[in-house]
Amino acid sequence: MSRVYLDHAATSPLRPEARAAMEEGFAIWANPSSPHAEGRKARAALEDARERCKAALGWDGELIFTSGASEALAIALQRAKVERRIASAVEHDAVYFAGEGYFDAILPVREKGYINRGDIYEALGVIGTRSDDVRPPSMLCLQHVNSETGAVLPAAGVRSVLSNFAEARMICDCSQSAGKLELPEGTDMAVVSAHKLGGPIGIGALLVRDFALLEPSGGHERGYRRGTENMPAALGFAAALETQGWQTTPDQRQSFLAGFGEARMKFIDQVDYIAALTHPTMSAQALLIRLDAMGFAVSAGSACSSGTLKKSRVLDAFGVPDDVASRTIRVSMGWSTTPEELDAFAEAWKSL
């Protein structure tokens, strides 16, 4: 068997349908903001891609195309019309980078992915638990699916708590869930990344319930982003979202993960395509080297931090002991993962 790629949480291979859509886009490429016929044709294709993305995601608000999830986070966190910003303790590094200097509080995430109501109130700066307590307009940034562990964070429950406060908003980082799970109900903004679901690298989106939530910047994308729109990539993004087929079924993925028993890190709720696996004795670095030599591409932590020897900040926030974290790797599946590849990895893990 050729090499087996199990690092889809970092990036997933481009779907053939997305590649074909991009080629069509390149064939009619012109600046979508130009007033001539070619520009108008490109604009029509871009707006068609926008509506198709919204329909595929089940989103009835606004959609701003961006260069990826990192830019979408920066727009949301830096230009939201709020006074207080909060991030959960297990967010991707891109959240903390985009919101550097903006966050007023960090929301703890308890062991197994539980979020305490009292912690939410404290993060909001609420004194007591009455809905009429005085507080500034606030926004909470919460991952939908954690990129290192596959834990599904309780976005619906958190949104329910926030609904007690008229000026509390929520933005969900859906980079690891969009196109795979339904978007969290009631979120005010959501971040989506195309290359995590088989679309092209270099495009993402910020979903906004109402543009009134953001300060405009001028330029393109309804005045909320500067820079020429990437129409071919937008077409690839839409095509990837519309193509839902996987080589493996949920039952096959769940059966594969169940086979690791106690080696798989457990959470209250978790997806069937990302898993944190802990070896009884071997370090994560040794595991990566051995598995790479055996033909398997996996990672430790997020792609932004897997090249370091430091303990994962996310595992630490989840309460994972240092010794366990040092022996933990991430395995992530995608649309192109086959049952045979899962079987091969299971055998390789047993051999270690």
PDB file of N, CA and C in Angstrom, residues 40 46 95 98 108 116 135 186 223 246 262 268 313 330 332:
ATOM      1  N   ARG A  40     -18.288  41.726 -14.857  1.00  0.00           N
ATOM      2  CA  ARG A  40     -19.648  41.400 -14.420  1.00  0.00           C
ATOM      3  C   ARG A  40     -19.889  39.896 -14.437  1.00  0.00           C
ATOM      4  N   LEU A  46     -19.038  34.764  -8.687  1.00  0.00           N
ATOM      5  CA  LEU A  46     -18.704  34.912  -7.277  1.00  0.00           C
ATOM      6  C   LEU A  46     -19.965  34.907  -6.415  1.00  0.00           C
ATOM      7  N   VAL A  95      -6.913  31.871  16.972  1.00  0.00           N
ATOM      8  CA  VAL A  95      -7.845  32.712  17.721  1.00  0.00           C
ATOM      9  C   VAL A  95      -7.076  33.667  18.618  1.00  0.00           C
ATOM     10  N   ALA A  98      -5.231  36.287  16.478  1.00  0.00           N
ATOM     11  CA  ALA A  98      -6.134  37.300  15.919  1.00  0.00           C
ATOM     12  C   ALA A  98      -6.670  38.222  17.004  1.00  0.00           C
ATOM     13  N   PRO A 108     -12.648  28.712  31.115  1.00  0.00           N
ATOM     14  CA  PRO A 108     -12.099  27.355  31.339  1.00  0.00           C
ATOM     15  C   PRO A 108     -12.979  26.296  30.677  1.00  0.00           C
ATOM     16  N   ASN A 116     -18.696  24.889  32.529  1.00  0.00           N
ATOM     17  CA  ASN A 116     -19.503  25.202  33.695  1.00  0.00           C
ATOM     18  C   ASN A 116     -20.250  26.526  33.501  1.00  0.00           C
ATOM     19  N   ARG A 135     -23.793  44.547  32.558  1.00  0.00           N
ATOM     20  CA  ARG A 135     -22.574  44.008  31.975  1.00  0.00           C
ATOM     21  C   ARG A 135     -22.342  44.726  30.637  1.00  0.00           C
ATOM     22  N   GLY A 186     -28.009  29.066  16.644  1.00  0.00           N
ATOM     23  CA  GLY A 186     -28.049  30.307  17.393  1.00  0.00           C
ATOM     24  C   GLY A 186     -26.768  31.106  17.425  1.00  0.00           C
ATOM     25  N   GLY A 223     -17.897  45.860   1.824  1.00  0.00           N
ATOM     26  CA  GLY A 223     -17.216  46.869   2.636  1.00  0.00           C
ATOM     27  C   GLY A 223     -16.649  46.335   3.927  1.00  0.00           C
ATOM     28  N   TRP A 246     -17.967  10.486   1.328  1.00  0.00           N
ATOM     29  CA  TRP A 246     -16.730  10.019   1.970  1.00  0.00           C
ATOM     30  C   TRP A 246     -16.464   8.586   1.527  1.00  0.00           C
ATOM     31  N   GLU A 262      -8.818   2.065  25.414  1.00  0.00           N
ATOM     32  CA  GLU A 262      -8.407   3.121  26.340  1.00  0.00           C
ATOM     33  C   GLU A 262      -7.341   4.037  25.754  1.00  0.00           C
ATOM     34  N   ILE A 268     -16.969  14.033  26.520  1.00  0.00           N
ATOM     35  CA  ILE A 268     -18.420  13.882  26.644  1.00  0.00           C
ATOM     36  C   ILE A 268     -19.052  13.661  25.273  1.00  0.00           C
ATOM     37  N   ARG A 313      -0.857  23.197  24.569  1.00  0.00           N
ATOM     38  CA  ARG A 313      -1.643  24.088  25.428  1.00  0.00           C
ATOM     39  C   ARG A 313      -3.075  23.588  25.549  1.00  0.00           C
ATOM     40  N   ARG A 330      -2.306  12.779  17.188  1.00  0.00           N
ATOM     41  CA  ARG A 330      -3.616  13.004  16.583  1.00  0.00           C
ATOM     42  C   ARG A 330      -3.724  12.243  15.271  1.00  0.00           C
ATOM     43  N   SER A 332      -6.464  11.952  12.108  1.00  0.00           N
ATOM     44  CA  SER A 332      -7.662  12.608  11.571  1.00  0.00           C
ATOM     45  C   SER A 332      -7.965  12.109  10.166  1.00  0.00           C
TER      46      SER A 332
END
